[in-house]
Coordinates of C-alpha atoms in Angstrom, one line a residue:
M1 CA 288.4 101.5 161.7
V2 CA 285.2 102.2 163.6
V3 CA 285.3 105.9 162.4
L4 CA 285.7 104.8 158.8
M5 CA 282.8 102.4 159.2
Y6 CA 280.5 105.1 160.5
I7 CA 281.7 107.5 157.7
G8 CA 280.8 104.7 155.1
I9 CA 277.4 104.2 156.7
I10 CA 276.7 108.0 156.6
L11 CA 277.7 108.3 153.0
A12 CA 275.6 105.2 152.0
V13 CA 272.6 106.7 153.8
I14 CA 273.1 110.0 152.0
V15 CA 273.4 108.3 148.6
V16 CA 270.3 106.2 149.2
A17 CA 268.3 109.3 150.4
F18 CA 269.4 111.2 147.3
I19 CA 268.3 108.3 145.1
I20 CA 264.9 108.2 146.9
E21 CA 264.5 111.9 146.5
L22 CA 265.2 111.8 142.8
L23 CA 262.7 108.9 142.4
I24 CA 260.0 110.8 144.3
V25 CA 260.6 114.1 142.4
G26 CA 260.7 112.3 139.0
L27 CA 257.8 109.9 139.5
Y28 CA 255.4 111.8 141.8
P29 CA 252.1 111.9 139.8
N30 CA 250.2 114.9 138.4
V31 CA 252.9 117.5 138.7
S32 CA 252.4 120.3 136.2
V33 CA 253.3 123.9 135.9
P34 CA 250.8 126.5 134.7
K35 CA 251.4 127.6 131.1
Q36 CA 252.1 131.2 130.5
Y37 CA 251.5 133.0 127.2
P38 CA 253.5 136.1 126.4
E39 CA 251.3 139.1 125.6
I40 CA 252.4 139.4 122.0
N41 CA 252.9 143.1 121.3
P42 CA 255.5 143.2 118.5
R43 CA 257.9 146.1 118.4
S44 CA 259.3 144.9 115.1
L45 CA 263.0 145.1 114.5
Q46 CA 262.1 144.8 110.8
D47 CA 260.7 148.3 110.9
K48 CA 264.1 149.6 111.9
T49 CA 266.3 147.5 109.7
I50 CA 267.4 148.0 106.1
V51 CA 265.6 145.5 103.9
G52 CA 268.4 143.9 101.9
K53 CA 268.3 143.5 98.2
G54 CA 269.6 139.9 98.2
T55 CA 267.7 136.7 98.6
R56 CA 266.5 134.7 101.7
K57 CA 265.6 131.1 101.2
E58 CA 264.6 128.2 103.4
V59 CA 267.3 125.5 103.7
R60 CA 267.7 122.4 105.7
F61 CA 270.8 120.4 106.7
D62 CA 271.3 117.3 108.9
V63 CA 273.0 117.1 112.3
K64 CA 273.2 113.5 113.5
G65 CA 270.4 112.5 111.2
V66 CA 268.0 115.2 112.4
A67 CA 267.0 118.0 110.0
V68 CA 267.8 121.6 111.0
S69 CA 265.9 124.4 109.4
A70 CA 267.6 127.6 108.5
W71 CA 267.3 130.8 106.5
L72 CA 270.2 131.4 104.0
Y73 CA 270.7 135.0 103.0
L74 CA 272.9 135.8 99.9
P75 CA 273.9 139.3 99.1
E76 CA 272.8 140.8 95.8
A77 CA 275.0 140.2 92.7
A78 CA 278.0 138.8 94.6
S79 CA 280.7 138.3 92.0
S80 CA 282.7 135.9 94.1
P81 CA 282.0 133.6 97.1
S82 CA 280.8 135.7 100.0
P83 CA 281.9 135.8 103.6
C84 CA 279.2 134.3 105.8
V85 CA 277.9 134.9 109.3
V86 CA 276.4 131.9 111.1
M87 CA 273.9 132.7 113.8
A88 CA 271.3 131.3 116.2
H89 CA 269.3 132.7 119.1
G90 CA 269.8 132.5 122.9
L91 CA 267.9 130.7 125.6
G92 CA 264.5 129.7 124.3
G93 CA 264.8 131.9 121.2
T94 CA 264.0 130.9 117.6
R95 CA 265.1 132.5 114.4
D96 CA 261.8 134.3 113.9
M97 CA 262.4 136.3 117.1
G98 CA 264.3 139.1 115.6
L99 CA 267.2 137.3 113.9
D100 CA 266.0 138.4 110.5
A101 CA 266.6 142.1 111.4
Y102 CA 270.3 141.3 112.2
A103 CA 270.7 139.1 109.2
R104 CA 269.3 141.7 106.8
R105 CA 271.8 144.2 108.1
F106 CA 274.6 141.8 107.5
E107 CA 273.4 140.9 104.1
E108 CA 273.1 144.5 103.1
A109 CA 276.7 145.0 104.2
G110 CA 277.8 142.2 101.7
F111 CA 277.7 139.1 103.9
A112 CA 275.9 135.9 103.4
V113 CA 274.1 134.7 106.6
L114 CA 272.8 131.4 107.9
A115 CA 270.3 131.8 110.7
F116 CA 269.1 128.5 112.1
D117 CA 266.8 126.9 114.7
Y118 CA 268.3 124.4 117.0
R119 CA 267.2 120.8 116.8
Y120 CA 264.1 120.2 118.9
N121 CA 263.0 123.8 118.6
G122 CA 261.3 126.1 116.1
E123 CA 261.0 124.6 112.6
S124 CA 263.8 122.1 113.1
D125 CA 263.1 118.4 113.7
G126 CA 263.9 116.3 116.7
N127 CA 262.2 114.9 119.8
P128 CA 261.5 115.7 122.6
R129 CA 260.2 119.0 121.5
Q130 CA 261.4 122.1 123.3
L131 CA 264.6 120.5 124.5
I132 CA 267.3 123.1 125.3
W133 CA 270.5 121.1 125.7
I134 CA 273.9 122.8 125.5
P135 CA 275.9 119.9 123.9
S136 CA 273.4 119.4 121.2
Q137 CA 273.3 123.2 120.4
L138 CA 277.0 123.2 120.1
E139 CA 276.7 120.3 117.6
D140 CA 274.2 122.4 115.7
Y141 CA 276.6 125.3 115.4
A142 CA 279.3 122.8 114.1
G143 CA 276.8 121.4 111.6
A144 CA 275.8 124.8 110.4
I145 CA 279.5 125.8 109.9
D146 CA 280.1 122.6 107.9
Y147 CA 277.0 123.2 105.8
V148 CA 278.0 126.7 104.7
R149 CA 281.6 125.7 104.1
N150 CA 280.4 123.3 101.4
L151 CA 278.3 125.9 99.6
K152 CA 279.7 127.2 96.4
E153 CA 278.4 130.7 97.2
I154 CA 280.4 130.9 100.4
N155 CA 284.1 131.6 101.0
P156 CA 285.0 128.9 103.5
A157 CA 287.9 131.0 104.8
K158 CA 285.6 133.8 105.8
I159 CA 283.1 132.4 108.2
A160 CA 282.1 134.3 111.3
L161 CA 279.9 133.4 114.2
W162 CA 277.2 135.5 115.9
G163 CA 275.6 134.7 119.2
T164 CA 273.5 136.3 121.9
S165 CA 273.0 135.4 125.5
L166 CA 273.4 131.6 125.7
S167 CA 274.5 131.4 122.1
G168 CA 277.1 134.1 122.9
G169 CA 278.8 131.4 124.9
H170 CA 278.3 128.9 122.1
V171 CA 280.2 131.0 119.6
I172 CA 283.1 131.2 122.0
V173 CA 283.2 127.5 122.6
S174 CA 282.8 126.8 118.8
A175 CA 285.7 129.1 117.9
A176 CA 287.9 127.5 120.5
K177 CA 287.3 124.1 118.9
D178 CA 287.5 125.4 115.2
N179 CA 290.6 127.4 114.5
K180 CA 289.3 128.2 111.0
I181 CA 286.6 130.6 112.2
A182 CA 287.4 134.1 111.0
C183 CA 285.9 136.1 113.8
I184 CA 283.0 136.0 116.4
A185 CA 280.6 138.5 117.8
A186 CA 278.9 137.8 121.1
Q187 CA 276.3 140.2 122.5
C188 CA 275.3 140.0 126.2
P189 CA 277.0 136.5 126.2
L190 CA 276.7 133.9 128.9
L191 CA 280.4 133.6 129.9
D192 CA 280.3 131.8 133.3
G193 CA 277.3 129.8 134.3
T194 CA 278.5 129.5 137.9
E195 CA 278.8 133.3 138.4
T196 CA 275.4 133.8 136.7
A197 CA 273.8 131.3 139.0
E198 CA 275.2 133.1 142.0
E199 CA 273.7 136.3 140.8
H200 CA 270.4 134.6 140.4
V201 CA 270.5 133.4 143.9
K202 CA 271.1 137.0 145.1
H203 CA 268.3 138.4 143.0
M204 CA 265.7 135.6 143.0
G205 CA 266.3 134.0 146.4
I206 CA 267.1 130.5 147.5
K207 CA 263.5 129.5 147.4
Y208 CA 263.3 130.1 143.7
V209 CA 266.5 128.3 143.1
L210 CA 265.3 125.2 145.0
R211 CA 262.0 125.1 143.2
M212 CA 263.8 125.3 139.8
T213 CA 266.2 122.5 140.9
G214 CA 263.3 120.3 141.8
H215 CA 261.7 120.9 138.3
G216 CA 265.0 120.2 136.6
Q217 CA 265.6 117.0 138.6
R218 CA 262.1 115.8 137.7
D219 CA 262.7 116.3 134.0
I220 CA 266.1 114.7 133.9
V221 CA 265.0 111.7 136.0
R222 CA 262.1 111.2 133.6
S223 CA 264.4 111.3 130.6
W224 CA 266.6 108.6 132.2
M225 CA 263.4 106.4 132.5
R226 CA 262.3 107.3 129.0
L227 CA 259.1 109.0 130.3
S228 CA 257.5 112.1 128.9
P229 CA 259.4 115.3 129.6
H230 CA 258.5 117.7 132.4
K231 CA 258.2 121.2 130.9
I232 CA 258.1 124.6 132.4
P233 CA 257.7 128.1 130.8
I234 CA 260.7 129.8 129.3
V235 CA 259.6 133.2 130.4
G236 CA 257.2 134.1 133.2
K237 CA 255.9 136.8 135.4
P238 CA 257.8 137.6 138.6
G239 CA 257.1 135.0 141.3
T240 CA 256.1 132.2 138.9
V241 CA 257.9 129.1 137.8
A242 CA 259.9 129.8 134.6
L243 CA 263.5 129.7 133.4
M244 CA 263.4 133.5 133.3
A245 CA 260.7 134.9 135.7
N246 CA 261.1 138.6 135.5
N247 CA 259.5 141.6 133.8
D248 CA 262.4 142.3 131.5
A249 CA 262.4 138.8 130.0
W250 CA 258.6 138.8 129.8
N251 CA 258.3 142.1 128.1
T252 CA 261.1 141.4 125.6
F253 CA 259.7 138.0 124.6
S254 CA 256.3 139.7 124.2
A255 CA 257.9 142.2 121.9
M256 CA 259.8 139.7 119.8
A257 CA 257.9 136.4 119.8
P258 CA 255.7 135.4 116.9
D259 CA 252.0 134.5 117.4
N260 CA 252.8 130.7 117.4
Y261 CA 255.7 130.9 119.9
I262 CA 255.8 127.9 122.3
N263 CA 256.7 129.3 125.7
E264 CA 257.9 126.1 127.3
A265 CA 261.1 124.0 127.7
C266 CA 262.2 120.7 129.1
A267 CA 263.1 121.7 132.6
R268 CA 266.4 119.8 132.8
I269 CA 268.3 122.9 131.5
A270 CA 267.6 124.6 134.8
I271 CA 270.2 122.4 136.5
R272 CA 272.8 122.5 133.7
M273 CA 273.3 126.2 133.0
D274 CA 275.5 126.7 136.1
K275 CA 278.0 124.1 134.7
Y276 CA 278.5 125.9 131.4
Q277 CA 281.7 128.1 131.5
P278 CA 282.7 129.4 128.0
V279 CA 285.0 131.9 129.7
N280 CA 287.4 129.1 130.4
Q281 CA 287.9 128.4 126.7
L282 CA 288.6 132.0 125.7
G283 CA 292.3 131.3 125.9
Q284 CA 291.9 128.8 123.0
V285 CA 290.2 131.3 120.7
N286 CA 292.6 132.6 118.1
C287 CA 290.3 134.8 116.0
P288 CA 289.2 138.4 116.6
V289 CA 286.4 138.6 119.2
L290 CA 283.7 141.3 119.7
L291 CA 282.1 141.2 123.2
Q292 CA 279.1 143.5 123.7
V293 CA 278.3 143.8 127.4
G294 CA 275.5 145.4 129.3
D295 CA 276.8 147.1 132.4
K296 CA 273.5 146.3 134.2
D297 CA 273.4 142.7 133.0
M298 CA 273.3 140.3 136.0
A299 CA 273.9 137.4 133.6
V300 CA 277.4 138.8 132.8
P301 CA 278.9 140.1 136.1
A302 CA 281.7 142.6 135.8
K303 CA 284.3 140.3 137.3
V304 CA 283.6 137.8 134.6
V305 CA 284.1 140.5 131.9
N306 CA 287.4 141.4 133.6
K307 CA 288.4 137.7 133.5
A308 CA 287.5 137.5 129.8
R309 CA 289.6 140.6 129.1
K310 CA 292.7 138.9 130.7
L311 CA 292.2 135.6 128.9
L312 CA 291.6 137.1 125.4
K313 CA 294.5 138.1 123.3
Q314 CA 295.0 141.5 121.8
N315 CA 292.5 140.9 118.9
C316 CA 289.5 141.5 121.2
E317 CA 287.1 144.4 121.3
I318 CA 284.8 144.8 124.4
I319 CA 282.1 147.4 124.0
H320 CA 280.0 148.4 127.1
Y321 CA 276.4 149.7 127.0
P322 CA 274.5 151.1 130.0
I323 CA 271.8 148.5 129.6
D324 CA 270.4 145.3 131.1
H325 CA 270.5 141.8 129.5
F326 CA 267.3 142.2 127.3
D327 CA 267.6 145.9 126.3
I328 CA 270.0 145.2 123.4
Y329 CA 267.3 143.6 121.2
L330 CA 265.0 146.6 120.7
E331 CA 265.0 150.2 119.4
D332 CA 268.0 152.4 119.8
N333 CA 270.1 149.7 121.6
F334 CA 269.5 147.4 118.7
E335 CA 270.7 150.1 116.3
K336 CA 273.9 150.7 118.3
A337 CA 274.7 147.0 118.7
V338 CA 274.1 146.0 115.1
N339 CA 276.1 148.9 113.8
H340 CA 279.0 147.9 115.9
Q341 CA 278.6 144.3 114.6
V342 CA 278.5 145.4 111.0
A343 CA 281.7 147.4 111.5
F344 CA 283.4 144.5 113.2
F345 CA 282.5 142.0 110.5
S346 CA 283.5 144.5 107.8
K347 CA 286.9 144.9 109.4
H348 CA 287.6 141.2 109.6
L349 CA 285.8 139.6 106.7
I350 CA 286.2 142.0 103.8

């Protein structure tokens, strides 16, 4: 009994200490992180894409009462309802960061496309601004799917999903929940947040991880207390505080971001990414899947790809590229990846 009493006391002290730590981290005054501004140097994907002959128009649809902004592309002179690709960007990305280039290729190949901004980001509504929250982004994908299913121009039986990086995981989870999805394409997808976090510890060091944990805790505690969010840069130079603090991320965002890009996010996502494991839902995906993997991509470790291969059924294509996580968006790597996507969608949607 004495031993149990001491164990109870120790546990109580740990819980109290943790609560005090959270309150200090969340409420300590005048904590801010220096803003960072990507050196906008566009290497436009538009210059390399085929300009489609169809139409692109701005549309909006509601998800839980919040308006989501999107571009709807319709192929030229479609004689019947078109197959449709639903797409959104990865971590911190908005639709004006290169999605038009992919969408134009898909539209030229005969597909309608809906490219949307998540709630709280880009041109979509919602507060707090710059919130990246995985459950809400999954709701946005579901809302986008429902929206196109109810358009007369769209064939509801021929809806595909496209995702990249974080949204590459979203399309897997979305297809696992919705067995009417025709096929999905995921490039450099986040498959296992735990494995990705372990790779970050190896490459960035425990000091960086602890700093990011503190910033994430501060933001989430402030959200519980309905205080203003604590924000940090999405991309940053090496050694700085940012969700992605490395030269590859910095240079790619500089090449893709528009002049009005807001390089900040509510920091709470920093302590939630490791808990996101789309790979565990691959067994529930019944439609054809295209996984495009960079062999030098620390966000998608090789052992996770092997796990995905075992979980997926025979209707899976895995294409490897000798590239890192961010290389796939630009120049020749973009050309190779988008051509594989067009071929995949043509095979399963037409």
